[in-house]
Amino acid sequence: MDKLESFQEDVLQGLKDYPKRLQSKYFYDENGAALFQRIMDMPAYYLTACELEIFRDKTTELAEVLHVQQEPFDLIELGAGDAMKSSFLLEHLVREQVDFTYMPVDICEPVLLTLCDRLQQDLPGLEVIPWHGENLEMLRKATEQSDRRKIVLFLGSNIGNMELDEAHGFCRSVSRRLKADDMMLIGFDLQKNPHTVLEAYNDKEGITGAFNLNLLERINRELHADFNTTAFQHYQAYDPIDGGCRSYLVSLADQKVHIGEECIPFVINEPIAVEISRKYTTTEIDRMAIECGFAPIAQIADSKNWFVDAIWHI
Ligand code: AVI
């Protein structure tokens, strides 16, 4: 099945289900990636600034906890994107003449090529091997390719976009690929004042709303659908008990939407669940490490204690 076919299958399966749902991994077409960039620039979207601060101000501590002087290793960054945060660590390692190869993984080839070009200019001494494809598939290839020690980065609270069972399954799959002395560094957004969380996903300018509605536009563009995007409204909810920050697109009318040959009925106020951005407690993070076959070593936080990069070893 090609990419378009699996997109169509996932969309139809989700919209025929009850309650209706769409997968947030489909947010990131070209428009979605540009809108996410605007989200990251919003002052209310604190996550990027917090993790950037950790990588900028605690680089030496990160490098020490990761035992980078121990032996040559491969630094595999899952979902690397523009590697804005990890670049602080890369610069530090190059400066310290650490023996390592950087292996960025990304589903989007142009993003990966842009990153490689930038790294070649900014850090000419750095050895880079890009992996274009799905995270776990590329991790498998990278671990099969060499026996060198591996350090896996999974930043940006991307783990938060998975339901708990999915997040556990993902971390377990990573741990099964790793061996003694290998490590994983994973970014978690922490539970905090519920208003702070909600404001990060419910901006008045409507950028997050546009980001979510872009998924319907993408379905129109790529799957020959006729969503009237003005007849759907973004709704965000945060549950401070379980840490689930969920976004929905709510139908503003009784309406029918055609996707290719299929017809999907909506009743007024019916929601489509589109994304979870889960917030964790520090205890849950350590528990998750253990349940997934890792041993937690450290949690490095920003100055507000809003975000942590957790470091686990096998
Ligand atoms: C990519 N991911 C970690 C973002 C988040 O915070 O869940 C996606 C996002 N959705 C709305 N705003 C940002």
Coordinates of C-alpha atoms and ligand atoms in Angstrom, one line a residue:
M1 CA 0.0 0.0 0.0
D2 CA 1.4 3.4 -0.9
K3 CA 1.4 6.5 1.4
L4 CA -1.8 8.0 -0.2
E5 CA -3.6 4.7 0.1
S6 CA -2.8 4.3 3.8
F7 CA -3.7 7.9 4.4
Q8 CA -7.1 7.3 2.8
E9 CA -7.6 4.0 4.7
D10 CA -6.7 5.7 8.1
V11 CA -9.0 8.7 7.4
L12 CA -12.0 6.6 6.4
Q13 CA -11.5 4.1 9.2
G14 CA -11.3 6.9 11.8
L15 CA -14.3 8.8 10.4
K16 CA -16.5 5.7 10.3
D17 CA -15.7 4.9 13.9
Y18 CA -17.6 6.2 16.9
P19 CA -16.4 8.6 18.3
K20 CA -14.9 9.9 15.1
R21 CA -11.1 10.4 15.1
L22 CA -8.2 11.4 12.8
Q23 CA -4.5 10.8 13.4
S24 CA -2.4 13.9 14.3
K25 CA 0.6 12.4 12.4
Y26 CA -1.2 13.6 9.2
F27 CA -1.1 17.3 10.3
Y28 CA 2.3 17.8 8.7
D29 CA 2.0 18.4 5.0
E30 CA 3.8 21.5 3.7
N31 CA 1.0 23.9 5.1
G32 CA 0.8 22.0 8.4
A33 CA 4.6 22.2 8.8
A34 CA 4.5 25.9 8.2
L35 CA 1.6 26.4 10.7
F36 CA 3.5 24.3 13.3
Q37 CA 6.5 26.6 12.8
R38 CA 4.2 29.5 13.7
I39 CA 2.9 27.7 16.8
M40 CA 6.5 27.2 18.0
D41 CA 7.0 30.9 17.6
M42 CA 4.0 31.8 19.8
P43 CA 5.1 32.9 23.3
A44 CA 2.2 30.9 24.8
Y45 CA 3.6 27.7 23.3
Y46 CA 6.3 27.3 26.0
L47 CA 7.5 23.8 25.1
T48 CA 10.0 24.7 22.4
A49 CA 11.6 27.5 24.6
C50 CA 11.8 25.2 27.6
E51 CA 13.6 22.4 25.8
L52 CA 15.8 24.8 23.9
E53 CA 16.9 26.3 27.3
I54 CA 17.8 22.8 28.5
F55 CA 20.0 22.1 25.5
R56 CA 21.5 25.6 25.5
D57 CA 22.2 26.0 29.2
K58 CA 22.7 22.4 30.3
T59 CA 24.7 21.0 27.4
T60 CA 27.7 19.9 29.6
E61 CA 25.4 18.2 32.0
L62 CA 23.6 16.4 29.2
A63 CA 26.9 15.3 27.7
E64 CA 28.1 14.0 31.0
V65 CA 25.0 12.0 31.8
L66 CA 25.1 10.5 28.3
H67 CA 28.7 9.3 28.9
V68 CA 29.8 10.7 25.6
Q69 CA 33.5 10.2 26.3
Q70 CA 33.0 6.5 27.0
E71 CA 33.5 5.1 23.5
P72 CA 32.6 6.0 19.9
F73 CA 28.8 6.1 19.3
D74 CA 26.0 6.8 16.9
L75 CA 23.7 9.7 18.0
I76 CA 20.3 8.8 16.4
E77 CA 17.7 11.6 16.5
L78 CA 14.2 10.4 15.8
G79 CA 12.0 13.0 14.0
A80 CA 15.0 15.3 13.8
G81 CA 13.3 18.2 11.9
D82 CA 15.6 21.2 11.9
A83 CA 17.5 19.8 14.9
M84 CA 17.4 23.3 16.4
K85 CA 17.7 22.0 20.0
S86 CA 20.1 19.1 19.4
S87 CA 22.5 21.4 17.5
F88 CA 23.7 22.8 20.9
L89 CA 24.7 19.3 21.9
L90 CA 26.3 18.6 18.4
E91 CA 28.3 21.8 18.6
H92 CA 29.5 20.9 22.1
L93 CA 30.5 17.3 21.0
V94 CA 32.4 18.6 18.0
R95 CA 34.2 21.2 20.1
E96 CA 35.2 18.5 22.6
Q97 CA 36.4 16.3 19.7
V98 CA 34.1 13.4 20.8
D99 CA 34.1 10.5 18.4
F100 CA 30.5 10.1 17.2
T101 CA 28.3 10.0 14.0
Y102 CA 25.0 12.0 14.0
M103 CA 22.1 10.1 12.4
P104 CA 19.0 12.3 11.9
V105 CA 15.8 10.4 11.1
D106 CA 12.9 12.1 9.4
I107 CA 9.9 11.1 7.4
C108 CA 10.2 14.3 5.2
E109 CA 13.1 14.1 2.8
P110 CA 13.4 17.8 2.0
V111 CA 13.6 18.6 5.7
L112 CA 16.4 16.1 6.1
L113 CA 18.3 17.5 3.1
T114 CA 18.0 21.0 4.4
L115 CA 19.3 19.9 7.8
C116 CA 22.3 18.1 6.2
D117 CA 23.2 21.2 4.2
R118 CA 23.0 23.4 7.2
L119 CA 25.2 21.0 9.3
Q120 CA 27.8 20.8 6.6
Q121 CA 28.1 24.6 6.7
D122 CA 27.9 25.1 10.4
L123 CA 29.8 22.1 11.7
P124 CA 32.0 20.9 8.8
G125 CA 33.8 18.4 11.0
L126 CA 30.7 16.5 11.9
E127 CA 30.0 13.1 10.3
V128 CA 26.3 12.9 9.4
I129 CA 24.4 9.9 8.1
P130 CA 20.7 10.8 7.4
W131 CA 18.0 8.2 7.5
H132 CA 14.8 9.0 5.6
G133 CA 11.7 7.1 6.8
E134 CA 9.6 6.1 9.8
N135 CA 11.4 6.3 13.2
L136 CA 11.3 2.7 14.2
E137 CA 12.1 1.3 10.8
M138 CA 15.1 3.6 10.5
L139 CA 16.2 2.8 14.0
R140 CA 16.2 -0.9 13.0
K141 CA 18.3 -0.2 10.0
A142 CA 20.7 2.0 11.9
T143 CA 21.2 -0.6 14.7
E144 CA 21.7 -3.4 12.2
Q145 CA 24.2 -1.4 10.3
S146 CA 26.8 -1.1 13.0
D147 CA 27.6 -2.5 16.5
R148 CA 28.7 0.9 17.8
R149 CA 27.1 2.2 21.0
K150 CA 23.8 4.0 20.3
I151 CA 22.3 7.1 21.9
V152 CA 18.7 7.8 20.7
L153 CA 17.1 11.2 21.0
F154 CA 13.4 11.7 20.8
L155 CA 12.7 15.4 21.6
G156 CA 10.0 18.0 21.6
S157 CA 7.4 16.1 23.6
N158 CA 6.6 14.0 20.5
I159 CA 5.9 11.2 22.9
G160 CA 3.0 13.3 24.2
N161 CA 1.2 12.9 20.9
M162 CA 0.8 9.2 21.6
E163 CA -1.9 7.6 23.8
L164 CA -0.4 5.9 26.8
D165 CA -0.4 2.3 25.4
E166 CA 1.0 3.6 22.1
A167 CA 3.8 5.5 24.0
H168 CA 4.6 2.4 26.0
G169 CA 4.7 0.3 22.8
F170 CA 7.0 2.8 21.1
C171 CA 9.5 2.9 24.0
R172 CA 9.4 -0.8 24.3
S173 CA 10.2 -1.2 20.6
V174 CA 13.1 1.2 21.0
S175 CA 14.5 -0.6 24.1
R176 CA 14.3 -4.0 22.2
R177 CA 16.5 -2.5 19.5
L178 CA 19.2 -1.3 22.0
K179 CA 21.8 -3.2 24.0
A180 CA 23.8 -2.8 27.2
D181 CA 25.3 0.8 27.5
D182 CA 23.0 2.3 24.9
M183 CA 20.8 5.2 26.0
M184 CA 17.7 7.1 25.2
L185 CA 17.0 10.8 25.8
I186 CA 13.4 11.7 25.6
G187 CA 11.6 15.0 26.0
F188 CA 8.4 15.1 28.2
D189 CA 6.2 18.1 28.9
L190 CA 5.3 18.1 32.6
Q191 CA 1.9 18.6 34.2
K192 CA 1.6 22.2 35.4
N193 CA -1.0 24.9 36.0
P194 CA -3.9 23.8 33.7
H195 CA -4.4 27.4 32.4
T196 CA -0.8 27.5 31.2
V197 CA -1.2 24.2 29.3
L198 CA -4.6 25.1 27.8
E199 CA -3.3 28.5 26.6
A200 CA -0.5 26.8 24.7
Y201 CA -3.0 25.0 22.6
N202 CA -5.9 27.5 22.5
D203 CA -4.4 30.7 21.1
K204 CA -6.7 33.6 20.4
E205 CA -5.0 34.3 17.0
G206 CA -6.4 31.0 15.9
I207 CA -3.1 29.5 14.7
T208 CA -3.7 26.2 16.5
G209 CA -7.2 26.1 15.1
A210 CA -5.9 26.7 11.6
F211 CA -3.3 24.0 12.2
N212 CA -6.0 21.5 13.1
L213 CA -8.4 22.6 10.3
N214 CA -5.5 22.2 7.8
L215 CA -6.0 18.4 8.2
L216 CA -9.5 18.7 6.7
E217 CA -8.0 20.9 3.9
R218 CA -5.4 18.2 3.3
I219 CA -8.0 15.5 3.1
N220 CA -9.9 17.7 0.6
R221 CA -6.7 18.3 -1.5
E222 CA -5.3 14.7 -1.4
L223 CA -8.4 12.5 -1.1
H224 CA -10.9 14.4 -3.2
A225 CA -13.1 15.3 -0.3
D226 CA -15.5 18.3 0.2
F227 CA -15.1 19.3 3.8
N228 CA -16.5 22.8 4.4
T229 CA -13.8 23.9 6.9
T230 CA -15.9 26.9 8.0
A231 CA -18.4 24.4 9.3
F232 CA -16.0 22.9 11.8
Q233 CA -14.5 24.5 14.9
H234 CA -11.4 23.8 16.9
Y235 CA -12.1 22.9 20.6
Q236 CA -9.3 22.2 23.1
A237 CA -9.7 20.5 26.5
Y238 CA -7.2 19.8 29.2
D239 CA -7.8 17.2 32.0
P240 CA -5.4 18.1 34.9
I241 CA -6.1 14.7 36.5
D242 CA -4.8 12.4 33.7
G243 CA -2.7 15.0 31.9
G244 CA -4.5 14.6 28.6
C245 CA -4.6 17.8 26.5
R246 CA -7.0 16.9 23.7
S247 CA -8.0 18.7 20.6
Y248 CA -11.2 18.2 18.6
L249 CA -12.8 19.5 15.5
V250 CA -16.5 20.0 16.2
S251 CA -19.2 20.0 13.4
L252 CA -21.2 23.2 13.5
A253 CA -24.1 21.7 11.5
D254 CA -25.8 18.5 10.5
Q255 CA -23.8 17.8 7.3
K256 CA -22.5 15.2 4.9
V257 CA -19.0 15.1 3.7
H258 CA -17.9 13.1 0.7
I259 CA -14.4 11.5 0.5
G260 CA -14.0 9.9 -2.9
E261 CA -17.0 7.6 -3.2
E262 CA -17.7 7.6 0.5
C263 CA -20.3 9.8 2.4
I264 CA -19.7 10.6 6.1
P265 CA -22.6 12.1 8.0
F266 CA -22.0 14.5 10.9
V267 CA -24.6 15.7 13.4
I268 CA -24.4 19.2 14.8
N269 CA -21.8 19.5 17.7
E270 CA -20.3 16.1 16.9
P271 CA -16.6 16.1 17.6
I272 CA -13.7 14.5 15.7
A273 CA -10.8 13.7 18.1
V274 CA -7.7 14.9 16.3
E275 CA -4.8 15.0 18.8
I276 CA -3.6 14.2 22.3
S277 CA -0.7 16.2 23.8
R278 CA -0.2 14.3 27.0
K279 CA 1.5 16.0 30.0
Y280 CA 3.4 13.7 32.4
T281 CA 4.5 13.7 36.1
T282 CA 8.1 13.0 36.9
T283 CA 7.0 9.8 38.7
E284 CA 5.1 8.6 35.6
I285 CA 8.2 9.1 33.5
D286 CA 10.4 6.9 35.7
R287 CA 7.7 4.3 35.8
M288 CA 7.4 4.3 32.0
A289 CA 11.2 3.8 31.7
I290 CA 11.1 0.7 33.9
E291 CA 7.9 -0.7 32.3
C292 CA 9.5 -0.4 28.9
G293 CA 12.8 -2.1 29.7
F294 CA 15.0 0.9 30.5
A295 CA 16.5 2.1 33.8
P296 CA 16.0 5.9 34.5
I297 CA 19.2 7.7 35.1
A298 CA 18.3 11.4 35.2
Q299 CA 15.7 14.0 34.4
I300 CA 17.1 17.4 33.3
A301 CA 14.6 20.2 33.7
D302 CA 14.3 23.8 32.5
S303 CA 14.5 26.7 35.0
K304 CA 10.6 26.7 35.4
N305 CA 10.4 23.0 35.8
W306 CA 7.9 22.8 33.0
F307 CA 9.7 20.3 30.8
V308 CA 12.2 17.5 31.3
D309 CA 14.6 15.6 29.1
A310 CA 14.7 12.2 30.7
I311 CA 17.8 10.0 30.2
W312 CA 17.3 6.2 30.3
H313 CA 19.8 3.4 29.8
I314 CA 19.4 -0.3 29.0
Ligands
AVI1 C1 4.6 18.1 17.8 N1 3.9 18.1 19.1 C2 4.8 17.8 20.2 C3 3.0 19.3 19.3 C4 2.4 19.2 20.7 O1 2.7 20.1 21.5 O2 1.6 18.3 21.0 C5 2.0 19.4 18.3 C6 1.0 20.6 18.5 N2 -0.3 20.5 18.4 C7 -0.8 21.7 18.7 N3 0.2 22.5 19.0 C8 1.3 21.9 18.9

